Amino acid sequence: MTTMDLKSLERRAFTSYFQDGLFEMYIGVLMLLSPLAAMLTYLGLHNHAAGTAVRIGLIFAACGLFTLAKRLITTPRLGRVEFGKGRRSRKLKLWLVMAISVSITTPLVLATIAAGKGIFNSFTSFLEHPGYLGAFIALKIFILFSFIAYFMDFTRAYLSGMVLAAGYGFDIAFDRQVVLVAGGITLLLVGLVYFVRFVRACPVLRESI
């Protein structure tokens, strides 16, 4: 077997872990958390700190469920594979990109808070325009998901990135969460279709029973 065949086989083994649809469902759930937090506020949870705590708790819960589903549903059907240095290098580069993204987002959040308190208004004046901020956030989300799609060989991440970027960009620019709700439900349904196909096509491996 040639080196090219081995790389192709490794790539197919790696990308098969994304065929379960869990990624789309996870992003769909994250998109629906903001409207859910708004609904909790409407129902009487007026304390901002409590609302933020609930939202963070739901994010961690969604992340935990995603990880658990990968371990209990996907891995028993595909097994565990040790990938080569090239694949590990791509994953390391992705983590680096995500770390850079966080390092950019944190100052932006702090600058937004500062602008709201009248600090550094000359430097953060663009944040006062929701359209500019919404466009910036949307672009940042799509670029991040483009890196995920590229480094993980996961083409569908482009679609998830576009839907997520449109949802949050529209919400920030126009203070309307209809795109977030529609996009979240759409990704949930897309992920569910892939999940059903995956479960039907990939039975549990004997060594996993």
PDB file of C-alpha atoms in Angstrom:
ATOM      1  CA  MET A   1       0.000   0.000   0.000  1.00  0.00           C
ATOM      2  CA  THR A   2       1.444   3.403  -0.995  1.00  0.00           C
ATOM      3  CA  THR A   3       1.868   6.430   1.272  1.00  0.00           C
ATOM      4  CA  MET A   4      -0.915   8.189  -0.648  1.00  0.00           C
ATOM      5  CA  ASP A   5      -3.291   5.284   0.020  1.00  0.00           C
ATOM      6  CA  LEU A   6      -2.448   5.350   3.718  1.00  0.00           C
ATOM      7  CA  LYS A   7      -3.082   9.102   3.923  1.00  0.00           C
ATOM      8  CA  SER A   8      -6.391   8.706   2.102  1.00  0.00           C
ATOM      9  CA  LEU A   9      -7.406   5.865   4.424  1.00  0.00           C
ATOM     10  CA  GLU A  10      -6.431   7.906   7.490  1.00  0.00           C
ATOM     11  CA  ARG A  11      -8.395  10.899   6.200  1.00  0.00           C
ATOM     12  CA  ARG A  12     -11.528   8.801   5.669  1.00  0.00           C
ATOM     13  CA  ALA A  13     -11.169   7.270   9.133  1.00  0.00           C
ATOM     14  CA  PHE A  14     -10.772  10.724  10.652  1.00  0.00           C
ATOM     15  CA  THR A  15     -13.693  12.354   8.828  1.00  0.00           C
ATOM     16  CA  SER A  16     -15.964   9.398   9.622  1.00  0.00           C
ATOM     17  CA  TYR A  17     -16.121  10.666  13.204  1.00  0.00           C
ATOM     18  CA  PHE A  18     -18.144  13.647  11.960  1.00  0.00           C
ATOM     19  CA  GLN A  19     -20.762  11.592  10.135  1.00  0.00           C
ATOM     20  CA  ASP A  20     -22.860  11.138  13.286  1.00  0.00           C
ATOM     21  CA  GLY A  21     -24.456  14.590  13.024  1.00  0.00           C
ATOM     22  CA  LEU A  22     -23.652  15.405  16.657  1.00  0.00           C
ATOM     23  CA  PHE A  23     -21.634  18.488  15.693  1.00  0.00           C
ATOM     24  CA  GLU A  24     -24.606  20.095  13.904  1.00  0.00           C
ATOM     25  CA  MET A  25     -26.924  19.243  16.777  1.00  0.00           C
ATOM     26  CA  TYR A  26     -24.451  20.705  19.265  1.00  0.00           C
ATOM     27  CA  ILE A  27     -24.163  23.994  17.350  1.00  0.00           C
ATOM     28  CA  GLY A  28     -27.952  24.056  16.944  1.00  0.00           C
ATOM     29  CA  VAL A  29     -28.397  23.743  20.709  1.00  0.00           C
ATOM     30  CA  LEU A  30     -25.877  26.539  21.320  1.00  0.00           C
ATOM     31  CA  MET A  31     -27.829  28.786  18.945  1.00  0.00           C
ATOM     32  CA  LEU A  32     -31.039  28.147  20.850  1.00  0.00           C
ATOM     33  CA  LEU A  33     -29.532  28.991  24.242  1.00  0.00           C
ATOM     34  CA  SER A  34     -29.755  32.771  23.738  1.00  0.00           C
ATOM     35  CA  PRO A  35     -33.484  32.689  22.876  1.00  0.00           C
ATOM     36  CA  LEU A  36     -33.970  30.309  25.814  1.00  0.00           C
ATOM     37  CA  ALA A  37     -32.243  32.777  28.146  1.00  0.00           C
ATOM     38  CA  ALA A  38     -34.478  35.558  26.785  1.00  0.00           C
ATOM     39  CA  MET A  39     -37.546  33.398  27.441  1.00  0.00           C
ATOM     40  CA  LEU A  40     -36.391  32.765  31.022  1.00  0.00           C
ATOM     41  CA  THR A  41     -36.061  36.522  31.460  1.00  0.00           C
ATOM     42  CA  TYR A  42     -39.589  36.968  30.100  1.00  0.00           C
ATOM     43  CA  LEU A  43     -40.855  34.379  32.570  1.00  0.00           C
ATOM     44  CA  GLY A  44     -39.422  36.282  35.516  1.00  0.00           C
ATOM     45  CA  LEU A  45     -35.676  35.665  35.730  1.00  0.00           C
ATOM     46  CA  HIS A  46     -34.843  39.382  35.735  1.00  0.00           C
ATOM     47  CA  ASN A  47     -31.565  39.106  37.616  1.00  0.00           C
ATOM     48  CA  HIS A  48     -28.798  39.556  35.026  1.00  0.00           C
ATOM     49  CA  ALA A  49     -26.240  37.567  37.034  1.00  0.00           C
ATOM     50  CA  ALA A  50     -28.685  34.678  37.474  1.00  0.00           C
ATOM     51  CA  GLY A  51     -29.538  34.710  33.772  1.00  0.00           C
ATOM     52  CA  THR A  52     -25.853  34.659  32.841  1.00  0.00           C
ATOM     53  CA  ALA A  53     -25.219  31.800  35.270  1.00  0.00           C
ATOM     54  CA  VAL A  54     -28.067  29.790  33.760  1.00  0.00           C
ATOM     55  CA  ARG A  55     -26.749  30.385  30.239  1.00  0.00           C
ATOM     56  CA  ILE A  56     -23.212  29.325  31.188  1.00  0.00           C
ATOM     57  CA  GLY A  57     -24.586  26.258  32.943  1.00  0.00           C
ATOM     58  CA  LEU A  58     -26.572  25.281  29.852  1.00  0.00           C
ATOM     59  CA  ILE A  59     -23.480  25.714  27.655  1.00  0.00           C
ATOM     60  CA  PHE A  60     -21.461  23.403  29.893  1.00  0.00           C
ATOM     61  CA  ALA A  61     -24.353  20.919  29.955  1.00  0.00           C
ATOM     62  CA  ALA A  62     -24.555  20.922  26.136  1.00  0.00           C
ATOM     63  CA  CYS A  63     -20.784  20.432  25.898  1.00  0.00           C
ATOM     64  CA  GLY A  64     -20.945  17.563  28.380  1.00  0.00           C
ATOM     65  CA  LEU A  65     -23.783  15.858  26.507  1.00  0.00           C
ATOM     66  CA  PHE A  66     -21.909  16.237  23.204  1.00  0.00           C
ATOM     67  CA  THR A  67     -18.781  14.632  24.688  1.00  0.00           C
ATOM     68  CA  LEU A  68     -20.806  11.862  26.334  1.00  0.00           C
ATOM     69  CA  ALA A  69     -22.687  11.095  23.117  1.00  0.00           C
ATOM     70  CA  LYS A  70     -19.394  10.860  21.211  1.00  0.00           C
ATOM     71  CA  ARG A  71     -18.072   8.413  23.788  1.00  0.00           C
ATOM     72  CA  LEU A  72     -21.205   6.267  24.146  1.00  0.00           C
ATOM     73  CA  ILE A  73     -22.582   6.329  20.587  1.00  0.00           C
ATOM     74  CA  THR A  74     -19.873   7.192  18.059  1.00  0.00           C
ATOM     75  CA  THR A  75     -16.765   5.507  19.478  1.00  0.00           C
ATOM     76  CA  PRO A  76     -18.417   2.088  20.059  1.00  0.00           C
ATOM     77  CA  ARG A  77     -19.399   2.068  16.364  1.00  0.00           C
ATOM     78  CA  LEU A  78     -16.129   3.297  14.879  1.00  0.00           C
ATOM     79  CA  GLY A  79     -13.581   2.209  17.463  1.00  0.00           C
ATOM     80  CA  ARG A  80     -10.508   4.141  18.551  1.00  0.00           C
ATOM     81  CA  VAL A  81      -7.833   5.066  16.014  1.00  0.00           C
ATOM     82  CA  GLU A  82      -4.357   6.453  16.649  1.00  0.00           C
ATOM     83  CA  PHE A  83      -3.658   9.010  13.929  1.00  0.00           C
ATOM     84  CA  GLY A  84      -0.283   9.977  12.494  1.00  0.00           C
ATOM     85  CA  LYS A  85       1.870  13.021  13.177  1.00  0.00           C
ATOM     86  CA  GLY A  86       0.379  14.991  10.274  1.00  0.00           C
ATOM     87  CA  ARG A  87      -3.167  14.636  11.582  1.00  0.00           C
ATOM     88  CA  ARG A  88      -2.102  15.465  15.142  1.00  0.00           C
ATOM     89  CA  SER A  89      -0.269  18.525  13.810  1.00  0.00           C
ATOM     90  CA  ARG A  90      -3.466  19.764  12.109  1.00  0.00           C
ATOM     91  CA  LYS A  91      -5.404  19.367  15.352  1.00  0.00           C
ATOM     92  CA  LEU A  92      -2.699  21.256  17.241  1.00  0.00           C
ATOM     93  CA  LYS A  93      -2.873  24.099  14.716  1.00  0.00           C
ATOM     94  CA  LEU A  94      -6.652  24.225  15.130  1.00  0.00           C
ATOM     95  CA  TRP A  95      -6.314  24.522  18.906  1.00  0.00           C
ATOM     96  CA  LEU A  96      -3.824  27.334  18.339  1.00  0.00           C
ATOM     97  CA  VAL A  97      -6.293  29.152  16.062  1.00  0.00           C
ATOM     98  CA  MET A  98      -9.059  28.756  18.635  1.00  0.00           C
ATOM     99  CA  ALA A  99      -6.767  30.082  21.381  1.00  0.00           C
ATOM    100  CA  ILE A 100      -6.004  33.119  19.226  1.00  0.00           C
ATOM    101  CA  SER A 101      -9.738  33.572  18.657  1.00  0.00           C
ATOM    102  CA  VAL A 102     -10.366  33.615  22.407  1.00  0.00           C
ATOM    103  CA  SER A 103      -7.509  36.082  22.893  1.00  0.00           C
ATOM    104  CA  ILE A 104      -9.225  38.387  20.376  1.00  0.00           C
ATOM    105  CA  THR A 105     -12.720  37.958  21.790  1.00  0.00           C
ATOM    106  CA  THR A 106     -11.784  38.683  25.412  1.00  0.00           C
ATOM    107  CA  PRO A 107     -10.432  42.204  24.741  1.00  0.00           C
ATOM    108  CA  LEU A 108     -13.476  42.855  22.545  1.00  0.00           C
ATOM    109  CA  VAL A 109     -15.836  41.968  25.385  1.00  0.00           C
ATOM    110  CA  LEU A 110     -13.846  44.126  27.798  1.00  0.00           C
ATOM    111  CA  ALA A 111     -13.863  46.984  25.297  1.00  0.00           C
ATOM    112  CA  THR A 112     -17.639  46.637  24.928  1.00  0.00           C
ATOM    113  CA  ILE A 113     -18.046  46.899  28.707  1.00  0.00           C
ATOM    114  CA  ALA A 114     -15.698  49.886  28.777  1.00  0.00           C
ATOM    115  CA  ALA A 115     -17.667  51.588  26.010  1.00  0.00           C
ATOM    116  CA  GLY A 116     -20.868  51.075  27.941  1.00  0.00           C
ATOM    117  CA  LYS A 117     -19.304  52.812  30.955  1.00  0.00           C
ATOM    118  CA  GLY A 118     -17.937  55.686  28.910  1.00  0.00           C
ATOM    119  CA  ILE A 119     -14.313  54.513  29.036  1.00  0.00           C
ATOM    120  CA  PHE A 120     -12.154  54.751  25.897  1.00  0.00           C
ATOM    121  CA  ASN A 121     -15.135  55.975  23.882  1.00  0.00           C
ATOM    122  CA  SER A 122     -12.903  57.356  21.150  1.00  0.00           C
ATOM    123  CA  PHE A 123     -11.263  53.955  20.747  1.00  0.00           C
ATOM    124  CA  THR A 124     -14.445  51.884  20.968  1.00  0.00           C
ATOM    125  CA  SER A 125     -16.868  54.150  19.133  1.00  0.00           C
ATOM    126  CA  PHE A 126     -17.475  51.545  16.430  1.00  0.00           C
ATOM    127  CA  LEU A 127     -18.925  49.231  19.102  1.00  0.00           C
ATOM    128  CA  GLU A 128     -21.770  51.689  19.612  1.00  0.00           C
ATOM    129  CA  HIS A 129     -23.099  50.827  16.148  1.00  0.00           C
ATOM    130  CA  PRO A 130     -24.834  47.415  16.378  1.00  0.00           C
ATOM    131  CA  GLY A 131     -24.534  46.863  12.624  1.00  0.00           C
ATOM    132  CA  TYR A 132     -20.750  47.141  12.648  1.00  0.00           C
ATOM    133  CA  LEU A 133     -20.421  44.958  15.729  1.00  0.00           C
ATOM    134  CA  GLY A 134     -22.827  42.364  14.313  1.00  0.00           C
ATOM    135  CA  ALA A 135     -20.918  42.221  11.020  1.00  0.00           C
ATOM    136  CA  PHE A 136     -17.609  41.877  12.895  1.00  0.00           C
ATOM    137  CA  ILE A 137     -18.884  39.040  15.097  1.00  0.00           C
ATOM    138  CA  ALA A 138     -20.427  37.246  12.100  1.00  0.00           C
ATOM    139  CA  LEU A 139     -17.183  37.485  10.129  1.00  0.00           C
ATOM    140  CA  LYS A 140     -15.154  36.280  13.100  1.00  0.00           C
ATOM    141  CA  ILE A 141     -17.437  33.257  13.621  1.00  0.00           C
ATOM    142  CA  PHE A 142     -17.323  32.280   9.956  1.00  0.00           C
ATOM    143  CA  ILE A 143     -13.522  32.593   9.793  1.00  0.00           C
ATOM    144  CA  LEU A 144     -13.172  30.415  12.898  1.00  0.00           C
ATOM    145  CA  PHE A 145     -15.455  27.729  11.444  1.00  0.00           C
ATOM    146  CA  SER A 146     -13.573  27.916   8.147  1.00  0.00           C
ATOM    147  CA  PHE A 147     -10.407  27.005  10.025  1.00  0.00           C
ATOM    148  CA  ILE A 148     -12.286  24.133  11.701  1.00  0.00           C
ATOM    149  CA  ALA A 149     -13.499  22.895   8.318  1.00  0.00           C
ATOM    150  CA  TYR A 150     -10.017  23.126   6.822  1.00  0.00           C
ATOM    151  CA  PHE A 151      -7.928  21.615   9.598  1.00  0.00           C
ATOM    152  CA  MET A 152     -10.465  18.895  10.441  1.00  0.00           C
ATOM    153  CA  ASP A 153     -11.316  18.038   6.796  1.00  0.00           C
ATOM    154  CA  PHE A 154     -14.935  18.650   7.770  1.00  0.00           C
ATOM    155  CA  THR A 155     -16.674  20.438   4.896  1.00  0.00           C
ATOM    156  CA  ARG A 156     -20.051  20.699   6.637  1.00  0.00           C
ATOM    157  CA  ALA A 157     -18.474  23.016   9.218  1.00  0.00           C
ATOM    158  CA  TYR A 158     -18.630  25.759   6.567  1.00  0.00           C
ATOM    159  CA  LEU A 159     -22.435  25.455   6.574  1.00  0.00           C
ATOM    160  CA  SER A 160     -22.637  25.442  10.368  1.00  0.00           C
ATOM    161  CA  GLY A 161     -20.369  28.494  10.456  1.00  0.00           C
ATOM    162  CA  MET A 162     -22.540  30.403   7.988  1.00  0.00           C
ATOM    163  CA  VAL A 163     -25.734  29.611   9.912  1.00  0.00           C
ATOM    164  CA  LEU A 164     -24.184  30.490  13.284  1.00  0.00           C
ATOM    165  CA  ALA A 165     -22.620  33.695  11.918  1.00  0.00           C
ATOM    166  CA  ALA A 166     -25.910  34.793  10.357  1.00  0.00           C
ATOM    167  CA  GLY A 167     -27.831  34.085  13.566  1.00  0.00           C
ATOM    168  CA  TYR A 168     -25.586  35.984  15.951  1.00  0.00           C
ATOM    169  CA  GLY A 169     -24.786  38.744  13.456  1.00  0.00           C
ATOM    170  CA  PHE A 170     -28.490  39.416  12.870  1.00  0.00           C
ATOM    171  CA  ASP A 171     -29.245  39.250  16.590  1.00  0.00           C
ATOM    172  CA  ILE A 172     -26.527  41.794  17.471  1.00  0.00           C
ATOM    173  CA  ALA A 173     -27.268  44.124  14.553  1.00  0.00           C
ATOM    174  CA  PHE A 174     -31.081  44.179  14.790  1.00  0.00           C
ATOM    175  CA  ASP A 175     -31.807  42.765  18.271  1.00  0.00           C
ATOM    176  CA  ARG A 176     -33.935  40.041  16.696  1.00  0.00           C
ATOM    177  CA  GLN A 177     -33.408  36.363  17.488  1.00  0.00           C
ATOM    178  CA  VAL A 178     -35.576  34.906  14.750  1.00  0.00           C
ATOM    179  CA  VAL A 179     -32.524  33.889  12.684  1.00  0.00           C
ATOM    180  CA  LEU A 180     -30.948  32.266  15.747  1.00  0.00           C
ATOM    181  CA  VAL A 181     -34.091  30.208  16.352  1.00  0.00           C
ATOM    182  CA  ALA A 182     -34.544  29.261  12.688  1.00  0.00           C
ATOM    183  CA  GLY A 183     -30.860  28.425  12.274  1.00  0.00           C
ATOM    184  CA  GLY A 184     -30.705  26.429  15.492  1.00  0.00           C
ATOM    185  CA  ILE A 185     -33.751  24.349  14.574  1.00  0.00           C
ATOM    186  CA  THR A 186     -32.380  23.809  11.055  1.00  0.00           C
ATOM    187  CA  LEU A 187     -29.019  22.540  12.327  1.00  0.00           C
ATOM    188  CA  LEU A 188     -30.754  20.311  14.863  1.00  0.00           C
ATOM    189  CA  LEU A 189     -32.834  18.709  12.101  1.00  0.00           C
ATOM    190  CA  VAL A 190     -29.829  18.345   9.768  1.00  0.00           C
ATOM    191  CA  GLY A 191     -27.819  16.757  12.568  1.00  0.00           C
ATOM    192  CA  LEU A 192     -30.696  14.443  13.453  1.00  0.00           C
ATOM    193  CA  VAL A 193     -30.905  13.187   9.856  1.00  0.00           C
ATOM    194  CA  TYR A 194     -27.164  12.423   9.817  1.00  0.00           C
ATOM    195  CA  PHE A 195     -27.432  10.835  13.259  1.00  0.00           C
ATOM    196  CA  VAL A 196     -30.213   8.444  12.221  1.00  0.00           C
ATOM    197  CA  ARG A 197     -28.289   7.487   9.070  1.00  0.00           C
ATOM    198  CA  PHE A 198     -25.135   6.927  11.087  1.00  0.00           C
ATOM    199  CA  VAL A 199     -26.790   4.704  13.688  1.00  0.00           C
ATOM    200  CA  ARG A 200     -28.466   2.615  10.978  1.00  0.00           C
ATOM    201  CA  ALA A 201     -25.327   2.273   8.846  1.00  0.00           C
ATOM    202  CA  CYS A 202     -22.836   1.651  11.659  1.00  0.00           C
ATOM    203  CA  PRO A 203     -23.730  -1.068  14.182  1.00  0.00           C
ATOM    204  CA  VAL A 204     -21.850  -1.347  17.461  1.00  0.00           C
ATOM    205  CA  LEU A 205     -18.531  -3.170  17.029  1.00  0.00           C
ATOM    206  CA  ARG A 206     -18.324  -6.556  18.702  1.00  0.00           C
ATOM    207  CA  GLU A 207     -15.280  -5.608  20.788  1.00  0.00           C
ATOM    208  CA  SER A 208     -17.292  -2.651  22.150  1.00  0.00           C
ATOM    209  CA  ILE A 209     -20.121  -4.837  23.447  1.00  0.00           C
TER     210      ILE A 209
END
